[in-house]
PDB file of C-alpha atoms in Angstrom:
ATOM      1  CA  UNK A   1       0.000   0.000   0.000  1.00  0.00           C
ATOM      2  CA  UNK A   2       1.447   3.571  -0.975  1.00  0.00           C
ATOM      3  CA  UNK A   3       1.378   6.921   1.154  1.00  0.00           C
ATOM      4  CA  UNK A   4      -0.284   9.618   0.807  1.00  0.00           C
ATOM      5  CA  UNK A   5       1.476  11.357  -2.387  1.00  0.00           C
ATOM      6  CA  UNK A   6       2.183  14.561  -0.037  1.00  0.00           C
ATOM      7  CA  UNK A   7       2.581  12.681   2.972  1.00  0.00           C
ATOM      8  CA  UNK A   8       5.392   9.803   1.583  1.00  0.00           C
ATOM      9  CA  UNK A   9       8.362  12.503   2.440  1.00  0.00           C
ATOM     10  CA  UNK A  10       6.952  13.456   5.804  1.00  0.00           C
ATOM     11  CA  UNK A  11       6.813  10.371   6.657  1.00  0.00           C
ATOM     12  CA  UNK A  12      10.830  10.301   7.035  1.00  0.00           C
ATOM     13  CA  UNK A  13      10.722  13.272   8.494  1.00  0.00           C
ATOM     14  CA  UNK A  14       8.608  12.033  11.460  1.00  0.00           C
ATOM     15  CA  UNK A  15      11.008   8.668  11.859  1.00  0.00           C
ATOM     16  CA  UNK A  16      14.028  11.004  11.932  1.00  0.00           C
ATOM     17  CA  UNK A  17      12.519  13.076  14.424  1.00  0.00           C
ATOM     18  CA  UNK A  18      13.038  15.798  12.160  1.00  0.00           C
ATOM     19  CA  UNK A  19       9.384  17.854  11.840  1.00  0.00           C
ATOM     20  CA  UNK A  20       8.500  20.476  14.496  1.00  0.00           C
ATOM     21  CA  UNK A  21       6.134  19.245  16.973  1.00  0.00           C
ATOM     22  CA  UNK A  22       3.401  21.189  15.412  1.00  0.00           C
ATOM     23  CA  UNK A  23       3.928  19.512  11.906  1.00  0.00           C
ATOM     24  CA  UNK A  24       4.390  16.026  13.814  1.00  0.00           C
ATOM     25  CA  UNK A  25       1.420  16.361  15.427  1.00  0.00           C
ATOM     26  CA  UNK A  26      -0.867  17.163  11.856  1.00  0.00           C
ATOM     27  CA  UNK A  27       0.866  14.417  10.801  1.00  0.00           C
ATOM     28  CA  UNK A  28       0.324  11.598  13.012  1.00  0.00           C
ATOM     29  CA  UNK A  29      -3.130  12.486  13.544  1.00  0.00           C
ATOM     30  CA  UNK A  30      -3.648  12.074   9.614  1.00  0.00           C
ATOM     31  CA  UNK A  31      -1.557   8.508  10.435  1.00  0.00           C
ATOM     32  CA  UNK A  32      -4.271   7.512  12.419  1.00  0.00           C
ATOM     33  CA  UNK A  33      -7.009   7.917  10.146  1.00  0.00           C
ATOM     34  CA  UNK A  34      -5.178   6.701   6.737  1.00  0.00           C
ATOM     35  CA  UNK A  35      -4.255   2.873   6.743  1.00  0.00           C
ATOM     36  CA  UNK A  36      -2.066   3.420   3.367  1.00  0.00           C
ATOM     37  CA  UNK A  37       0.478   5.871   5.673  1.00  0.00           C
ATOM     38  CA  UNK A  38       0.036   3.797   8.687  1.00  0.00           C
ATOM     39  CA  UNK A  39       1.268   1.104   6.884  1.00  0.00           C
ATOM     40  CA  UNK A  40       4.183   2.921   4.958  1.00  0.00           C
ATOM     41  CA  UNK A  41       6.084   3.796   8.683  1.00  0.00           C
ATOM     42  CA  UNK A  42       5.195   0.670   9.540  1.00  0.00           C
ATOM     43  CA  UNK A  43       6.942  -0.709   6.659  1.00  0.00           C
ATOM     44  CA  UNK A  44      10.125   2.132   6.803  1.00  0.00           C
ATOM     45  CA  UNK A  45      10.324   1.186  10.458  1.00  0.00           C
ATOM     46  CA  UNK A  46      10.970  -2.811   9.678  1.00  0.00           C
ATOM     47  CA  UNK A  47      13.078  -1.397   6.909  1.00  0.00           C
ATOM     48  CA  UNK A  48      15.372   0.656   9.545  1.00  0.00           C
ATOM     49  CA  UNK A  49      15.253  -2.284  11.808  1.00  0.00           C
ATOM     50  CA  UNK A  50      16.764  -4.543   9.275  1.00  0.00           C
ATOM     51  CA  UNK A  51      19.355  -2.149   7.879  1.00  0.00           C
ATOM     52  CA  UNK A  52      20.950  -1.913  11.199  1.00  0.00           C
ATOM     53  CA  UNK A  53      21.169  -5.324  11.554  1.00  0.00           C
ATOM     54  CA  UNK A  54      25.433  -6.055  11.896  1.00  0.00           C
ATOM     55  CA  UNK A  55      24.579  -9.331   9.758  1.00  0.00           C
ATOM     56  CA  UNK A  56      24.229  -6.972   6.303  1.00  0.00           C
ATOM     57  CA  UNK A  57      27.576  -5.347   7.070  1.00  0.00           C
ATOM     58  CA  UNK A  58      30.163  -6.718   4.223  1.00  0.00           C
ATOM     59  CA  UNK A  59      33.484  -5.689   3.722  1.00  0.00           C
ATOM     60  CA  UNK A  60      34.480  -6.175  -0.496  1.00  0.00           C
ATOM     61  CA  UNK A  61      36.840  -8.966  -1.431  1.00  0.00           C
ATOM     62  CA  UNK A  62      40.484  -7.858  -1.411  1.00  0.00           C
ATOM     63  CA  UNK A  63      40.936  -8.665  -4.985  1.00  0.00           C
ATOM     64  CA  UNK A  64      37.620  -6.500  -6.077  1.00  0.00           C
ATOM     65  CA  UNK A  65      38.949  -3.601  -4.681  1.00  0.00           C
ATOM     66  CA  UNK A  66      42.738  -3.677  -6.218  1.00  0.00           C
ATOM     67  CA  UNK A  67      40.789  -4.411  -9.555  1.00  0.00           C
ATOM     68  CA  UNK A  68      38.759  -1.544  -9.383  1.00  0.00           C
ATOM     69  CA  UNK A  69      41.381   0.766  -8.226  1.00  0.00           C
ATOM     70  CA  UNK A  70      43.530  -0.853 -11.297  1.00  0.00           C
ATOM     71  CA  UNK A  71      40.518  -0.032 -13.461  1.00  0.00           C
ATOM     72  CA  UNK A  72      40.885   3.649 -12.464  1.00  0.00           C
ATOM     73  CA  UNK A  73      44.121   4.354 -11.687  1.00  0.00           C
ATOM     74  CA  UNK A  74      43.513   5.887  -7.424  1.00  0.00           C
ATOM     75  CA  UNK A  75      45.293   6.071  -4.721  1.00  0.00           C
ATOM     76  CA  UNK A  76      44.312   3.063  -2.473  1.00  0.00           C
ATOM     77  CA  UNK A  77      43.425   4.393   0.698  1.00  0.00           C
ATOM     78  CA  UNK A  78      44.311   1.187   2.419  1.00  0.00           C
ATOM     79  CA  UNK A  79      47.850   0.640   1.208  1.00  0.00           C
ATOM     80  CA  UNK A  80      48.689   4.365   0.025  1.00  0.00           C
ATOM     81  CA  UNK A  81      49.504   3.041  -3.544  1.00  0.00           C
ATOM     82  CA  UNK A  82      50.117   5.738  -6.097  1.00  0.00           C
ATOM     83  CA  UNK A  83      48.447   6.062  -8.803  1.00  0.00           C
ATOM     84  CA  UNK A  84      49.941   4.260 -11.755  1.00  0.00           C
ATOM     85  CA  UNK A  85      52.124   6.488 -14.328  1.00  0.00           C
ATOM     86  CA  UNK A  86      50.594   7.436 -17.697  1.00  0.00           C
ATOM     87  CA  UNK A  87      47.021   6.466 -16.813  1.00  0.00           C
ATOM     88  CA  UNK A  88      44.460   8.818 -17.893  1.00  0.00           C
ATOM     89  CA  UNK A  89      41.922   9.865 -15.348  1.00  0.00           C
ATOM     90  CA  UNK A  90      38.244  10.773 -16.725  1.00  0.00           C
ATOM     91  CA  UNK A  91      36.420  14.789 -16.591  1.00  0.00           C
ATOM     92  CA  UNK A  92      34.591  13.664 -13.740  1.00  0.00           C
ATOM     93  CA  UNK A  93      37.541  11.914 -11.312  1.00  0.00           C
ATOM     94  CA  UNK A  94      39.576  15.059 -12.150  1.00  0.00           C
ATOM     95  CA  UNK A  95      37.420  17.287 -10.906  1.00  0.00           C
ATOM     96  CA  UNK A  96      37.176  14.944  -7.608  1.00  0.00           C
ATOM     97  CA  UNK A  97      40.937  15.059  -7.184  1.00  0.00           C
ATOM     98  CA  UNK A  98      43.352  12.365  -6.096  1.00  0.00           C
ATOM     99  CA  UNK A  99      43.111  12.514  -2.115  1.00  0.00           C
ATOM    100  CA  UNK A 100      39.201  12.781  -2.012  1.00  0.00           C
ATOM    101  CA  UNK A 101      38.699  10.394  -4.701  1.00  0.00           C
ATOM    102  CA  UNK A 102      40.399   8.214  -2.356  1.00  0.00           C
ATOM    103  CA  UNK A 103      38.060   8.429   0.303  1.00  0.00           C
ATOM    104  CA  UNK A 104      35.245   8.050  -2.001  1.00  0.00           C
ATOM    105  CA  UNK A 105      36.448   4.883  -3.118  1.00  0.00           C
ATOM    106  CA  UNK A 106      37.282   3.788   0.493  1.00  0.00           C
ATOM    107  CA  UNK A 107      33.216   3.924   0.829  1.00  0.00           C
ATOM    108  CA  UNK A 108      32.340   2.614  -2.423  1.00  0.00           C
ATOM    109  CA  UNK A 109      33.925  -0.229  -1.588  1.00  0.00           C
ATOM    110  CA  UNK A 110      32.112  -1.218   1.636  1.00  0.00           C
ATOM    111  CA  UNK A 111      28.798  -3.439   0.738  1.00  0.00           C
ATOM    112  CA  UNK A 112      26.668  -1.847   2.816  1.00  0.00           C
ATOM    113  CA  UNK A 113      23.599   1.423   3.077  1.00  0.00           C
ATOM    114  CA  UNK A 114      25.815   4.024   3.791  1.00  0.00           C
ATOM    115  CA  UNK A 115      24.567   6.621   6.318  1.00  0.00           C
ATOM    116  CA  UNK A 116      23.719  10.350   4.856  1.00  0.00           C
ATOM    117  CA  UNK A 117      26.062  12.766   5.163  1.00  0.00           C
ATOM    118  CA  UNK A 118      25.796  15.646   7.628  1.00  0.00           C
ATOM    119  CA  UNK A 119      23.471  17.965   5.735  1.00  0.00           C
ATOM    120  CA  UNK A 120      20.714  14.811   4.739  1.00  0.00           C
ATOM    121  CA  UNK A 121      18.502  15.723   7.130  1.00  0.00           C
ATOM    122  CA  UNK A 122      18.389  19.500   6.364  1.00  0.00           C
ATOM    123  CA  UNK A 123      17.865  18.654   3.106  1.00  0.00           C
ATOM    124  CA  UNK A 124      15.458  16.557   3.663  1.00  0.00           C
ATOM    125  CA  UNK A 125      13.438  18.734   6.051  1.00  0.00           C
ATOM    126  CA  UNK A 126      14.006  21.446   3.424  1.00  0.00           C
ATOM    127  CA  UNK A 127      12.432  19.451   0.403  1.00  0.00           C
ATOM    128  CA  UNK A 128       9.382  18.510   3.217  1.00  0.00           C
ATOM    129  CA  UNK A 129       8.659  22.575   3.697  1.00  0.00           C
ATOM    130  CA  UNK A 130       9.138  23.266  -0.234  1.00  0.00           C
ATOM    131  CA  UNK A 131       6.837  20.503  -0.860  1.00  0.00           C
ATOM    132  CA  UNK A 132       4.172  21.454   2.187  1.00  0.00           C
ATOM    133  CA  UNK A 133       4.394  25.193   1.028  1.00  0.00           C
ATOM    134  CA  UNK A 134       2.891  24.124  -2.181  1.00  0.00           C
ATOM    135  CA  UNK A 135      -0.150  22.743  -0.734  1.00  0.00           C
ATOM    136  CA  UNK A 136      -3.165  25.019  -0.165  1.00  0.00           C
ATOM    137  CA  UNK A 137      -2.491  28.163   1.740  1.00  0.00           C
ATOM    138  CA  UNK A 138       0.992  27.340   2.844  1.00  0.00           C
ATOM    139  CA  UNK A 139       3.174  28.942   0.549  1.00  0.00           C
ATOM    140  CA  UNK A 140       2.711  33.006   1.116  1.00  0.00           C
ATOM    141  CA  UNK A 141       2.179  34.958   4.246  1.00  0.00           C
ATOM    142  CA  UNK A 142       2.697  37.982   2.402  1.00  0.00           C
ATOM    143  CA  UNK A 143       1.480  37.668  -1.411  1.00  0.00           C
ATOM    144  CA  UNK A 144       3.203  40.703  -3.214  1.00  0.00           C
ATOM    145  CA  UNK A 145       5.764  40.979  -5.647  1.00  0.00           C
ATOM    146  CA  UNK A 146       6.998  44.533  -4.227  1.00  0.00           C
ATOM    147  CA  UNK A 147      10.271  43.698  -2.153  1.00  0.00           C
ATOM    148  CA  UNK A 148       9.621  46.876  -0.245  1.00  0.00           C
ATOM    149  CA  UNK A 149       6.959  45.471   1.564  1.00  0.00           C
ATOM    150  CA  UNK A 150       7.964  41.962   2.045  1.00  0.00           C
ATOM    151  CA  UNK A 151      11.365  42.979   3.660  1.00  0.00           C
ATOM    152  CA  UNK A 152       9.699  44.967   6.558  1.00  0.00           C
ATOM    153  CA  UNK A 153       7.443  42.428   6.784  1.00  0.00           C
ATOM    154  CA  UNK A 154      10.267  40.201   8.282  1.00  0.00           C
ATOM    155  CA  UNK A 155      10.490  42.968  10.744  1.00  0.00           C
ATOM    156  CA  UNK A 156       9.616  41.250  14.447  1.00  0.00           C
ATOM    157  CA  UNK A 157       9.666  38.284  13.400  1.00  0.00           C
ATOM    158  CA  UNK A 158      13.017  37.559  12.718  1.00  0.00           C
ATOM    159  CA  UNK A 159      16.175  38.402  14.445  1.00  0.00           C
ATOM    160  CA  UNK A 160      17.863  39.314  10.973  1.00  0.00           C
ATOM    161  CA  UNK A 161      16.597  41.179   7.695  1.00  0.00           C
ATOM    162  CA  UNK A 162      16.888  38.945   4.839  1.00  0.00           C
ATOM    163  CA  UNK A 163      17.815  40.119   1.319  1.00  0.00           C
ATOM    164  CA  UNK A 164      14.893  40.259  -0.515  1.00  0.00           C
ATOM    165  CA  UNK A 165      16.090  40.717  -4.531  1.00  0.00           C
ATOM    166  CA  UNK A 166      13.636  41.320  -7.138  1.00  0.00           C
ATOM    167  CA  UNK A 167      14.814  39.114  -9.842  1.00  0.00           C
ATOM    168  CA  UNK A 168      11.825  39.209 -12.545  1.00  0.00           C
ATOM    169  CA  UNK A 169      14.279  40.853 -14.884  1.00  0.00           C
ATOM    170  CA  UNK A 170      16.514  37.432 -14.780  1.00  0.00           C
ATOM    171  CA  UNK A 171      12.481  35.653 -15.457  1.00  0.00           C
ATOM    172  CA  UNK A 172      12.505  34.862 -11.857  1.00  0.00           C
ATOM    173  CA  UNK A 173       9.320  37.024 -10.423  1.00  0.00           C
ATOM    174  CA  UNK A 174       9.194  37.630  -6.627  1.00  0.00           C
ATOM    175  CA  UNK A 175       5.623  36.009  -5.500  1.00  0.00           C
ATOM    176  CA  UNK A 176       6.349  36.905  -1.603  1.00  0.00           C
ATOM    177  CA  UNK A 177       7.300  35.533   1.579  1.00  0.00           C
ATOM    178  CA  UNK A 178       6.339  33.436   4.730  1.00  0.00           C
ATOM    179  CA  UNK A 179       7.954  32.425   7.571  1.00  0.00           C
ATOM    180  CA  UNK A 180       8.893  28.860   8.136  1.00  0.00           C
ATOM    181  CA  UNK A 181      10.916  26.850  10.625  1.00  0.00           C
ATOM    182  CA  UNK A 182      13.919  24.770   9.739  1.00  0.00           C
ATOM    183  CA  UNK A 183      16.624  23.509  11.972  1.00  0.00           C
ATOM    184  CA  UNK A 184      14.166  24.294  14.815  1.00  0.00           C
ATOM    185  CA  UNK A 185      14.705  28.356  14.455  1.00  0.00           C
ATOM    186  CA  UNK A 186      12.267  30.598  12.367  1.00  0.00           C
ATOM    187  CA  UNK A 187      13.670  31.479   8.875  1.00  0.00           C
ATOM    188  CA  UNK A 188      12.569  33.724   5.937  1.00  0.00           C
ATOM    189  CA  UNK A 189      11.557  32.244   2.912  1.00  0.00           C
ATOM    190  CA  UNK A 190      11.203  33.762  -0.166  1.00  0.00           C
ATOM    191  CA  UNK A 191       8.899  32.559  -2.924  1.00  0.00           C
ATOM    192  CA  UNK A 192       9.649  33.251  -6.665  1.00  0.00           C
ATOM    193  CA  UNK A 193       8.368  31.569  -9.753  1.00  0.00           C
ATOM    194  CA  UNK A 194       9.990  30.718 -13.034  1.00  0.00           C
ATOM    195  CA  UNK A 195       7.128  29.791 -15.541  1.00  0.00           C
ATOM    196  CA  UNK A 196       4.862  27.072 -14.030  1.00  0.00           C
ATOM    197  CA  UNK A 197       7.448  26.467 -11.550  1.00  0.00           C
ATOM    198  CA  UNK A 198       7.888  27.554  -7.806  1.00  0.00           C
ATOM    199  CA  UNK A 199      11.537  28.271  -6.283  1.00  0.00           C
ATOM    200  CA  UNK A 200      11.780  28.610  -2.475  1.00  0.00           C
ATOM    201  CA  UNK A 201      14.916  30.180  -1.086  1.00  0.00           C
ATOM    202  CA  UNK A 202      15.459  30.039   2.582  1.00  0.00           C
ATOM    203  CA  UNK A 203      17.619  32.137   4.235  1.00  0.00           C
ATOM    204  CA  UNK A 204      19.292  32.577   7.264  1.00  0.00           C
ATOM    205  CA  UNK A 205      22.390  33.726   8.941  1.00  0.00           C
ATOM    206  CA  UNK A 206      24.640  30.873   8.596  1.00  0.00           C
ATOM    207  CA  UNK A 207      27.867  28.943   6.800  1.00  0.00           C
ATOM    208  CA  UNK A 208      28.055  27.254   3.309  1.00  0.00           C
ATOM    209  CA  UNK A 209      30.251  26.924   0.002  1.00  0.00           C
ATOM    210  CA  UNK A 210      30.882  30.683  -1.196  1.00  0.00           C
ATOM    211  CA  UNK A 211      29.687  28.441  -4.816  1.00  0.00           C
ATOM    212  CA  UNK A 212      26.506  27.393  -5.301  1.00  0.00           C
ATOM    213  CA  UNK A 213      26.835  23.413  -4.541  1.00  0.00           C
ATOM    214  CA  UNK A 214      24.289  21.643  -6.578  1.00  0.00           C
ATOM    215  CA  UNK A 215      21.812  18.354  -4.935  1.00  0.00           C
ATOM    216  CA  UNK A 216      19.008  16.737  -6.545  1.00  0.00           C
ATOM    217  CA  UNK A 217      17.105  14.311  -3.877  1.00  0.00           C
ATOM    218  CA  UNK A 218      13.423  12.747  -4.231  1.00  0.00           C
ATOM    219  CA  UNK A 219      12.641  14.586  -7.827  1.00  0.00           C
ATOM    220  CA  UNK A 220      13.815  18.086  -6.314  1.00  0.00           C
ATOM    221  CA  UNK A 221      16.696  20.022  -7.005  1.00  0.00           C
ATOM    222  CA  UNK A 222      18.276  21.901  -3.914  1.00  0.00           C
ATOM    223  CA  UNK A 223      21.276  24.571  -4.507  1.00  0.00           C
ATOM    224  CA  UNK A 224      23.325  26.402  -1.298  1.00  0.00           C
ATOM    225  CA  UNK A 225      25.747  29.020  -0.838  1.00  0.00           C
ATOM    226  CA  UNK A 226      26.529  31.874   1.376  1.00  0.00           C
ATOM    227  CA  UNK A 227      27.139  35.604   0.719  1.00  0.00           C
ATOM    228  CA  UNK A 228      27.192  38.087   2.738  1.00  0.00           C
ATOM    229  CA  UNK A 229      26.997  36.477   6.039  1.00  0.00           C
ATOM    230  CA  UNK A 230      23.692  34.588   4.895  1.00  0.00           C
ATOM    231  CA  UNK A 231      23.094  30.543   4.105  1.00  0.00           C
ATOM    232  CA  UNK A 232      21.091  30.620   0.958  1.00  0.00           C
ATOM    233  CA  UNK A 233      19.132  27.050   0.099  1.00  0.00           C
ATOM    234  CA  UNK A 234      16.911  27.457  -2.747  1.00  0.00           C
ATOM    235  CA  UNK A 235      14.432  24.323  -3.580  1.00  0.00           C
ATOM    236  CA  UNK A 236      12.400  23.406  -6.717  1.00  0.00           C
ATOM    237  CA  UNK A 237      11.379  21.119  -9.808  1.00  0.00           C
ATOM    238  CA  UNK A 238      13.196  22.963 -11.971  1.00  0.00           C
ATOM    239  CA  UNK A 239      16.750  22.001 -14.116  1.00  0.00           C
ATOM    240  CA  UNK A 240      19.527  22.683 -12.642  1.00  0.00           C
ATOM    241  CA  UNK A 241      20.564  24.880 -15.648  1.00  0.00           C
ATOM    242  CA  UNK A 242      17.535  27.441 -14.437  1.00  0.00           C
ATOM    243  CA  UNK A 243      18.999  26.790 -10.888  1.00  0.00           C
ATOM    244  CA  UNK A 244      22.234  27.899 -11.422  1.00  0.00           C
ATOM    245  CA  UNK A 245      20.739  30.785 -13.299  1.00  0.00           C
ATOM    246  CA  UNK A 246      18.626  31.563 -10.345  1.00  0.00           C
ATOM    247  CA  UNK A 247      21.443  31.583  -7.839  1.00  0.00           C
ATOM    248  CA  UNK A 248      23.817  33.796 -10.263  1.00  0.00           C
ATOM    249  CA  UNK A 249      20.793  36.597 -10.565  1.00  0.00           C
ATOM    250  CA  UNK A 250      20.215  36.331  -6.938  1.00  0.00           C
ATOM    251  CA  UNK A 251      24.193  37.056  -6.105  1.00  0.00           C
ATOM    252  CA  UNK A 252      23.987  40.102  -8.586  1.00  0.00           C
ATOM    253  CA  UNK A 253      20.766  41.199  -7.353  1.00  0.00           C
ATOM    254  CA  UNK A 254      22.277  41.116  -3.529  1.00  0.00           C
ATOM    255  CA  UNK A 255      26.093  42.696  -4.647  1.00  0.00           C
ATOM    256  CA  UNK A 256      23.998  45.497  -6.307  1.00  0.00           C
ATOM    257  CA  UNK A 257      21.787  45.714  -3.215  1.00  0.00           C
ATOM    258  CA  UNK A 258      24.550  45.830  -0.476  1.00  0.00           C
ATOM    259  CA  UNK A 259      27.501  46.922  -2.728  1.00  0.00           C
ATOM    260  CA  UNK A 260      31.509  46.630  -1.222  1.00  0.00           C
ATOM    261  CA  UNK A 261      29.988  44.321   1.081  1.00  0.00           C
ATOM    262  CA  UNK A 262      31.807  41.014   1.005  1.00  0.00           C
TER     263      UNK A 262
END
């Protein structure tokens, strides 16, 4: 039996512990009323249960991984064997470089379900809030396209004043704002629309890559930088061609907006 089509990434959400209590609550009560999403955690639960199970842990024959690092011509991070004169590494490994491709071999190489990385879980409570914002009434508090009035708007209910760019020029209209929780603090986000498509970018004081680092997860594409003293995630169905055009207006806009500031 399937979940609820707007419920199925909630659902992980609510087994990670991961949805404010407000949002858990909504959710379990719908739980308890639909036996297709009752059975789903049931079933991601027994799924968890087994996964951690020591038993699936497997460790790659020796001779599999010296023939795949022979195939591509890595360091092994085991031995610290150099990579073999004259071989020709591809685009993609060169843009990895030799001491990280390493390490992502090191993990390849271990037959197992690797844990996500450090930032899963905001991105996955990210793509929940991009994907409950699009549901009925959830995705303005303040419908305008007039930046003027949704930056004040912030005003009181935030201890920071986002950047609010108007970026229709660049074909990404403003739509408005609303405030949303992620992380467990309150955060702007700002609503703009490329065609059919929504983009939410949340923002918040905060670290990131001073390039916009590119993630695609459960049919969404997520991009995140900093400028400026700000964490910038942006979410949406779009390509990641109109992403990356998105967060390259967005810097401009914010340069031309708060210019000599670095």
């Amino acid at each position: 039996m399937t979940a609820c089509p707007d419920k199925a990434e909630l659902l992980h959400g609510l087994l990670d512990n991961e949805l404010d209590v407000a949002h858990a609550r909504e959710l379990e009560a719908h739980i308890a009323a639909c036996p297709a999403c009752a059975e789903a955690l049931s079933e991601l639960r027994a799924l968890r249960a087994l996964l951690a199970q020591p038993s699936l842990r497997h460790t790659a024959p020796a001779a599999l991984r010296a023939r795949i690092l022979a195939d591509i011509g890595a360091v092994d991070p085991l031995r610290h064997v150099a990579k073999p004169q004259g071989r020709r590494w591809s685009p993609q490994l060169r843009r990895w470089g030799g001491a990280g491709m390493g390490v992502a071999i090191a993990a390849s190489l271990l037959l197992m379900v690797a844990p996500f990385d450090r930032d899963a879980g905001l991105e996955r409570e990210l793509v929940a809030g991009h994907v409950r914002s699009l549901q009925a009434q959830h995705l303005l508090d303040v419908p305008t396209s007039d930046h003027h009035t949704v930056k004040p708007w912030f005003a009181g209910k935030l201890d920071y004043s986002p950047p609010v760019p108007e970026l229709a020029a660049a074909g990404f209209p403003l739509q408005g704002g609303r405030l949303d929780y992620v992380a467990g603090r309150p955060v702007a986000a700002l609503v703009y629309r490329h065609g059919a498509h929504v983009l939410n970018l949340y923002v918040w004081p905060g670290e990131g890559p001073r390039q916009p680092a590119f993630e695609a997860r459960d049919g969404y594409n997520l991009m995140r930088w900093r400028d400026g003293g700000m964490a910038y995630w942006a979410v949406s169905d779009v390509g990641a061609e109109e992403m990356h055009a998105f967060a390259t207006a967005l810097a401009g806009a914010v340069a031309a907006q708060n210019p000599g500031k670095p």
